[in-house]
Amino acid sequence: MSAGYVYYFGGGEADGGKEDKQLLGGKGANLAEMTRIGVPVPPGFTLSTDVCREYMRHERLPEGLDAEVARSLSRLEKEKGKGFGDPDRPLLLSVRSGAAISMPGMMDTILNLGLNEETVEGLAREAEDRRFAFDSYRRFVQMYGDVVLRIEHADFEKILSGKKSETGARYDMDLDADALEDVVKQYKKLVLDETGQPFPDDPQAQLWGAIEAVFASWNNQRARDYRRVHRIDQNLGTGVNVMAMVYGNMGENSATGVAFTRHPGTGENRFFGEFLINAQGEDVVAGIRDPLPIDELKEQLPEAYKELMEVQQKLENHYTDMQDLEFTVERGRLFLLQTRRGKRTMAAAVKIAVDMVDEGLIDERTAVLRIDPMQLDQLLHPRLDPKAEVEMLAKGLPASPGAASGQVVFQAEEAERRAADGVDVILVREETSPDDFSGMVAARGILTSRGGMTSHAAVVARGMGKPCVVGASDLDVDLVGKTFQVGDLTVNEGDWLTIDGTGGRVLQGKVPTVEPEMSDEFRRLMEWADARRRLKVRTNADTPNDASKAREFGAEGIGLCRTEHMFFEGERIWPVREMILAEDEAARRRALEKLRPIQREDFEGIFRAMDGYPVTIRLLDPPLHEFLPRGEEEIHNLAERLDVDLDHVRASLEKHRESNPMLGHRGVRLGMSHPEITEMQARAMFQAAVNVSKAGVKVRPEVMVPLVADVAELKRQEKLIRTTAQKVFEESGVEIPFLVGTMIELPRACLTAGDIAGVAEFFSFGTNDLTQTTFGISRDDAGTFLPLYVTDQILADDPFQVLDEPGVGRLVKLATQEGRAARPDLKVGICGEHGGEPQSVTFFHKAGLDYVSCSPFRVPVARLAAAHAALAEEPEPAQTRHEAERVPVEA
């Protein structure tokens, strides 16, 4: 093993192996490993990631590196029997990047390095093929000019296209030697014109220019963006791999290709890939010619194909995972240029992991750890057909995964009307409110021009499992004119639109989708995960349908039933409005009595769906103004329908208007000022519990009081709840065990958790509001500036998506510890949006919570994340350390 910066591989020996990914990068470590196990790899050497970090710190290469490179280059020359810069037997090199974590297509490659006016003639004589030599030369000048000299790739392509037009050639390979020689001359003139300097002919200058450029490419914009999206450390650095060139463009007995040991789209256990005869390097993926399926290699180069099949099986068995290979056949001789874990769809990832357990390649623990919980969402929702052509109109935040197409509508009522006629619709708003709930239910998907990942639209859409894109700020929405503008394009009501809630894209027209399927492999994987997790997983569900769907996804109860969502559907909102406009308690109670049977019926359905599992029901939480109309026409309709004086309606609207509703008259404060609301809801839920219990359903109700800041509030509400329950039990002759607890969503509640636990039998952290009140940031307004905070690394993540552990997380820990000190059997859970986010789930596991609760479609994500959190605390078997790493998954 080298102790310096440069690590050699060749001659069956290597300074390193697959265990050295952090030092050598994935490509360098795997080239060394393949060399050690006897896979045919061109010899070469790797400049370690330490060099890249030194380069980033000091903006120059470290001292002593040149001597180490010279020694390795000399060793390479001896092994190949060629000289770098030798005009008779020239050694040519490839220079490639390779980070510890695969970043496909993000950084730069240079092939055929070492060519100049003399060595190209030597290459032509040695190969006995002048066309091949100048084809290699023009490729080198183009790559070097693009990567090192920063000349636009399109400028080189323009010259090449011009030569093909001039000669009547269809493909690059149709150009003869004279034409290619002229292309090289034109390329060099372009370099001189663009840089003011001639193209470098000294192979040593070429090599050092390429090395430095590849290190510099670590920080190009596309690479930085890729790392930010995939949460890869910006300081990891890349290795640089320098290898002896092998050629797939030496005639009809040569080829280049890429392949996967299993199908990356389906996971099927069959060799899958493409190749080109008489081609080099990037040709297969560049679209220059249509590649051929890998099976045809068997007909054209049978010996190379046979060896490739043996090598791919050897590599998969050695790495115990599906591999992505790059290979070259030079005059019938096979060489592997790369192996790495292959990108795959999530469906393929699950199938491959489970199949490999059955094949004895990996164990169940490794299979569970190999699947990224966050990407499991891909399996649970409809997604865009990957074969479809799309035209993107705008980009927003991917608030709720899945894809949907529909006719654009701008009002909830219109969404209901068209949906009732069997028309698919997309509801488009600047932002949504509870008034829009019925339209959101009717719509196939929701699109807003404002709002963040925990805005009303995002939270409600996720709960319903509907695709949603929020914060698409390029949309100029005109609700009156029923249009929205994107640049020069106007989209009218009734036009077709597609939204991609997984990627945050807004697409023109109707794009076909692919429906999800829960495979047997998925179910088996989730069983393995469940057997390994400690943290329970509940769901946030407000309707019997939501509850049933969540049970299908493995929910172990309901952690949050938002009773206010029951009030927005259809005609139900009218008794609520009647209650709000009532002039005295007696009138309010009459209105509430109209709601009670509706609530009771919903609770009965939810209890049945959750037979035997706990159901946490939150009392009314939002401020009352959210149930009242805003527009002048709606206000007149309200007065007319309820036969109430218009002035009284206006006075009531003014009375309930709040400067900051999220911090105003809501939650427990409503129950304190209007105890009859608490009493009605408690009576409805306990009557429902008694009714279904008589039918043989096992009921475990938990009543949750929201927004408690002081134990005195909870004491008063708890007494009212228990008194109401006792009356119902006495009337029915049936008694149901139940719990009373609170939603912890204010810092003061966290700081006085010991007092509150003297009354509360459970805590459920409402992390959405706890994040708002801790940061002093409205989640609905955060979309205008929080992305900048993340991009500029002021915050590592959006705290409404990933729990803020130093602040909000510390409050959660404090409240849990003090609550359990006062009540050792205190049940503690979380029901905010963070309950379905893997990194946050890991934190809740470590903090000792009993359960997390999330929207139905994120239940499998939370189950898998909880298993990962538990497995991370177990001693890691040495033999699976490499195999259990997660694999990149295609979107």
mmCIF file of C-alpha atoms in Angstrom, residues 530-688:
data_model
loop_
_atom_site.group_PDB
_atom_site.id
_atom_site.type_symbol
_atom_site.label_atom_id
_atom_site.label_comp_id
_atom_site.label_asym_id
_atom_site.label_seq_id
_atom_site.Cartn_x
_atom_site.Cartn_y
_atom_site.Cartn_z
ATOM 1 C CA ASP A 530 -40.642 -4.564 10.829
ATOM 2 C CA ALA A 531 -38.877 -7.380 12.622
ATOM 3 C CA ARG A 532 -35.901 -5.121 13.280
ATOM 4 C CA ARG A 533 -37.458 -1.801 14.334
ATOM 5 C CA ARG A 534 -38.422 -0.636 17.828
ATOM 6 C CA LEU A 535 -40.287 2.544 16.900
ATOM 7 C CA LYS A 536 -43.989 2.073 16.154
ATOM 8 C CA VAL A 537 -45.449 3.763 13.080
ATOM 9 C CA ARG A 538 -48.918 5.296 13.068
ATOM 10 C CA THR A 539 -50.681 7.423 10.490
ATOM 11 C CA ASN A 540 -52.286 10.839 10.224
ATOM 12 C CA ALA A 541 -55.793 10.055 8.943
ATOM 13 C CA ASP A 542 -59.051 12.011 9.053
ATOM 14 C CA THR A 543 -61.435 9.700 7.221
ATOM 15 C CA PRO A 544 -62.256 5.973 7.231
ATOM 16 C CA ASN A 545 -60.798 5.712 3.700
ATOM 17 C CA ASP A 546 -57.501 7.264 4.810
ATOM 18 C CA ALA A 547 -57.419 4.958 7.826
ATOM 19 C CA SER A 548 -58.019 1.868 5.668
ATOM 20 C CA LYS A 549 -55.327 2.896 3.192
ATOM 21 C CA ALA A 550 -52.874 3.436 6.040
ATOM 22 C CA ARG A 551 -53.602 -0.032 7.413
ATOM 23 C CA GLU A 552 -52.799 -1.465 3.960
ATOM 24 C CA PHE A 553 -49.423 0.269 4.239
ATOM 25 C CA GLY A 554 -48.820 -1.197 7.702
ATOM 26 C CA ALA A 555 -49.875 1.617 10.067
ATOM 27 C CA GLU A 556 -50.148 0.555 13.705
ATOM 28 C CA GLY A 557 -52.808 3.052 14.684
ATOM 29 C CA ILE A 558 -53.701 6.687 14.121
ATOM 30 C CA GLY A 559 -51.415 9.276 15.662
ATOM 31 C CA LEU A 560 -53.414 12.264 14.455
ATOM 32 C CA CYS A 561 -57.054 12.527 13.421
ATOM 33 C CA ARG A 562 -57.688 16.189 12.574
ATOM 34 C CA THR A 563 -61.358 16.618 13.370
ATOM 35 C CA GLU A 564 -61.609 19.964 11.585
ATOM 36 C CA HIS A 565 -61.040 18.205 8.250
ATOM 37 C CA MET A 566 -64.343 16.425 8.814
ATOM 38 C CA PHE A 567 -66.122 19.800 8.761
ATOM 39 C CA PHE A 568 -65.082 20.944 5.300
ATOM 40 C CA GLU A 569 -66.626 18.217 3.166
ATOM 41 C CA GLY A 570 -69.820 19.065 1.279
ATOM 42 C CA GLU A 571 -72.668 20.416 3.428
ATOM 43 C CA ARG A 572 -70.890 19.880 6.743
ATOM 44 C CA ILE A 573 -69.419 23.362 6.869
ATOM 45 C CA TRP A 574 -72.850 24.993 7.258
ATOM 46 C CA PRO A 575 -73.570 23.860 10.848
ATOM 47 C CA VAL A 576 -70.050 25.044 11.751
ATOM 48 C CA ARG A 577 -70.785 28.461 10.288
ATOM 49 C CA GLU A 578 -74.132 28.504 12.076
ATOM 50 C CA MET A 579 -72.330 27.785 15.340
ATOM 51 C CA ILE A 580 -69.819 30.591 14.744
ATOM 52 C CA LEU A 581 -72.567 33.136 13.957
ATOM 53 C CA ALA A 582 -74.695 32.103 16.938
ATOM 54 C CA GLU A 583 -75.384 34.933 19.388
ATOM 55 C CA ASP A 584 -75.443 32.835 22.567
ATOM 56 C CA GLU A 585 -74.425 29.462 23.968
ATOM 57 C CA ALA A 586 -77.843 27.922 23.481
ATOM 58 C CA ALA A 587 -77.759 28.728 19.765
ATOM 59 C CA ARG A 588 -74.211 27.389 19.486
ATOM 60 C CA ARG A 589 -75.268 24.128 21.113
ATOM 61 C CA ARG A 590 -78.181 23.739 18.676
ATOM 62 C CA ALA A 591 -75.752 24.118 15.769
ATOM 63 C CA LEU A 592 -73.266 21.723 17.340
ATOM 64 C CA GLU A 593 -75.980 19.104 17.773
ATOM 65 C CA LYS A 594 -76.277 19.055 13.971
ATOM 66 C CA LEU A 595 -72.551 18.220 13.771
ATOM 67 C CA ARG A 596 -72.469 15.545 16.456
ATOM 68 C CA PRO A 597 -74.047 12.679 14.449
ATOM 69 C CA ILE A 598 -71.765 13.510 11.520
ATOM 70 C CA GLN A 599 -68.699 13.367 13.771
ATOM 71 C CA ARG A 600 -69.932 10.188 15.425
ATOM 72 C CA GLU A 601 -70.411 8.431 12.088
ATOM 73 C CA ASP A 602 -66.888 9.384 10.936
ATOM 74 C CA PHE A 603 -65.371 8.214 14.220
ATOM 75 C CA GLU A 604 -67.213 4.890 13.934
ATOM 76 C CA GLY A 605 -65.695 4.317 10.480
ATOM 77 C CA ILE A 606 -62.211 5.187 11.701
ATOM 78 C CA PHE A 607 -62.494 2.946 14.769
ATOM 79 C CA ARG A 608 -63.603 0.058 12.571
ATOM 80 C CA ALA A 609 -60.675 0.565 10.190
ATOM 81 C CA MET A 610 -58.276 0.621 13.162
ATOM 82 C CA ASP A 611 -59.824 -2.339 15.004
ATOM 83 C CA GLY A 612 -57.478 -3.074 17.942
ATOM 84 C CA TYR A 613 -55.119 -0.192 17.245
ATOM 85 C CA PRO A 614 -54.964 3.166 19.067
ATOM 86 C CA VAL A 615 -56.694 6.196 17.543
ATOM 87 C CA THR A 616 -55.549 9.662 18.637
ATOM 88 C CA ILE A 617 -58.261 12.250 17.992
ATOM 89 C CA ARG A 618 -57.276 15.907 18.121
ATOM 90 C CA LEU A 619 -59.938 18.343 19.252
ATOM 91 C CA LEU A 620 -60.762 21.280 16.988
ATOM 92 C CA ASP A 621 -57.533 23.160 16.269
ATOM 93 C CA PRO A 622 -57.749 25.939 13.621
ATOM 94 C CA PRO A 623 -59.094 29.428 14.347
ATOM 95 C CA LEU A 624 -62.784 29.871 13.552
ATOM 96 C CA HIS A 625 -62.224 32.430 10.796
ATOM 97 C CA GLU A 626 -60.965 29.608 8.563
ATOM 98 C CA PHE A 627 -64.539 28.274 8.349
ATOM 99 C CA LEU A 628 -65.973 31.603 7.205
ATOM 100 C CA PRO A 629 -66.175 32.892 3.634
ATOM 101 C CA ARG A 630 -63.955 35.675 2.309
ATOM 102 C CA GLY A 631 -65.410 36.872 -0.981
ATOM 103 C CA GLU A 632 -68.315 39.320 -1.094
ATOM 104 C CA GLU A 633 -70.547 36.940 -3.045
ATOM 105 C CA GLU A 634 -69.921 34.120 -0.571
ATOM 106 C CA ILE A 635 -70.695 36.441 2.369
ATOM 107 C CA HIS A 636 -74.088 37.335 0.828
ATOM 108 C CA ASN A 637 -74.797 33.635 0.199
ATOM 109 C CA LEU A 638 -74.019 32.842 3.833
ATOM 110 C CA ALA A 639 -76.378 35.505 5.159
ATOM 111 C CA GLU A 640 -79.139 34.345 2.832
ATOM 112 C CA ARG A 641 -78.742 30.617 3.498
ATOM 113 C CA LEU A 642 -78.669 30.941 7.287
ATOM 114 C CA ASP A 643 -81.245 33.729 7.275
ATOM 115 C CA VAL A 644 -78.897 35.992 9.220
ATOM 116 C CA ASP A 645 -78.687 39.767 8.950
ATOM 117 C CA LEU A 646 -75.835 40.777 6.601
ATOM 118 C CA ASP A 647 -74.510 43.313 9.106
ATOM 119 C CA HIS A 648 -74.364 40.578 11.741
ATOM 120 C CA VAL A 649 -72.336 38.413 9.359
ATOM 121 C CA ARG A 650 -69.912 41.264 8.712
ATOM 122 C CA ALA A 651 -69.611 41.962 12.432
ATOM 123 C CA SER A 652 -68.886 38.301 13.105
ATOM 124 C CA LEU A 653 -66.256 38.230 10.380
ATOM 125 C CA GLU A 654 -64.590 41.263 11.924
ATOM 126 C CA LYS A 655 -64.800 39.715 15.390
ATOM 127 C CA HIS A 656 -62.997 36.566 14.285
ATOM 128 C CA ARG A 657 -60.356 38.263 12.157
ATOM 129 C CA GLU A 658 -56.854 37.746 13.602
ATOM 130 C CA SER A 659 -53.529 39.438 12.845
ATOM 131 C CA ASN A 660 -51.639 36.175 13.269
ATOM 132 C CA PRO A 661 -54.133 33.302 13.306
ATOM 133 C CA MET A 662 -51.455 30.655 13.902
ATOM 134 C CA LEU A 663 -50.745 32.266 17.270
ATOM 135 C CA GLY A 664 -54.269 33.357 18.064
ATOM 136 C CA HIS A 665 -57.640 31.996 19.145
ATOM 137 C CA ARG A 666 -57.238 28.342 18.250
ATOM 138 C CA GLY A 667 -56.664 24.906 19.762
ATOM 139 C CA VAL A 668 -57.181 24.640 23.501
ATOM 140 C CA ARG A 669 -58.028 28.333 23.573
ATOM 141 C CA LEU A 670 -61.182 27.594 21.577
ATOM 142 C CA GLY A 671 -62.072 24.858 24.049
ATOM 143 C CA MET A 672 -61.561 27.250 26.945
ATOM 144 C CA SER A 673 -63.780 29.977 25.498
ATOM 145 C CA HIS A 674 -66.326 27.568 23.946
ATOM 146 C CA PRO A 675 -66.322 24.415 26.124
ATOM 147 C CA GLU A 676 -69.456 23.261 24.315
ATOM 148 C CA ILE A 677 -67.246 22.495 21.270
ATOM 149 C CA THR A 678 -65.049 20.184 23.353
ATOM 150 C CA GLU A 679 -68.114 18.615 24.926
ATOM 151 C CA MET A 680 -69.766 17.898 21.553
ATOM 152 C CA GLN A 681 -66.622 16.338 20.091
ATOM 153 C CA ALA A 682 -65.990 14.212 23.193
ATOM 154 C CA ARG A 683 -69.594 12.998 23.222
ATOM 155 C CA ALA A 684 -69.409 12.102 19.505
ATOM 156 C CA MET A 685 -66.188 10.114 19.840
ATOM 157 C CA PHE A 686 -67.267 8.207 22.971
ATOM 158 C CA GLN A 687 -70.684 7.400 21.514
ATOM 159 C CA ALA A 688 -68.899 6.097 18.403
#
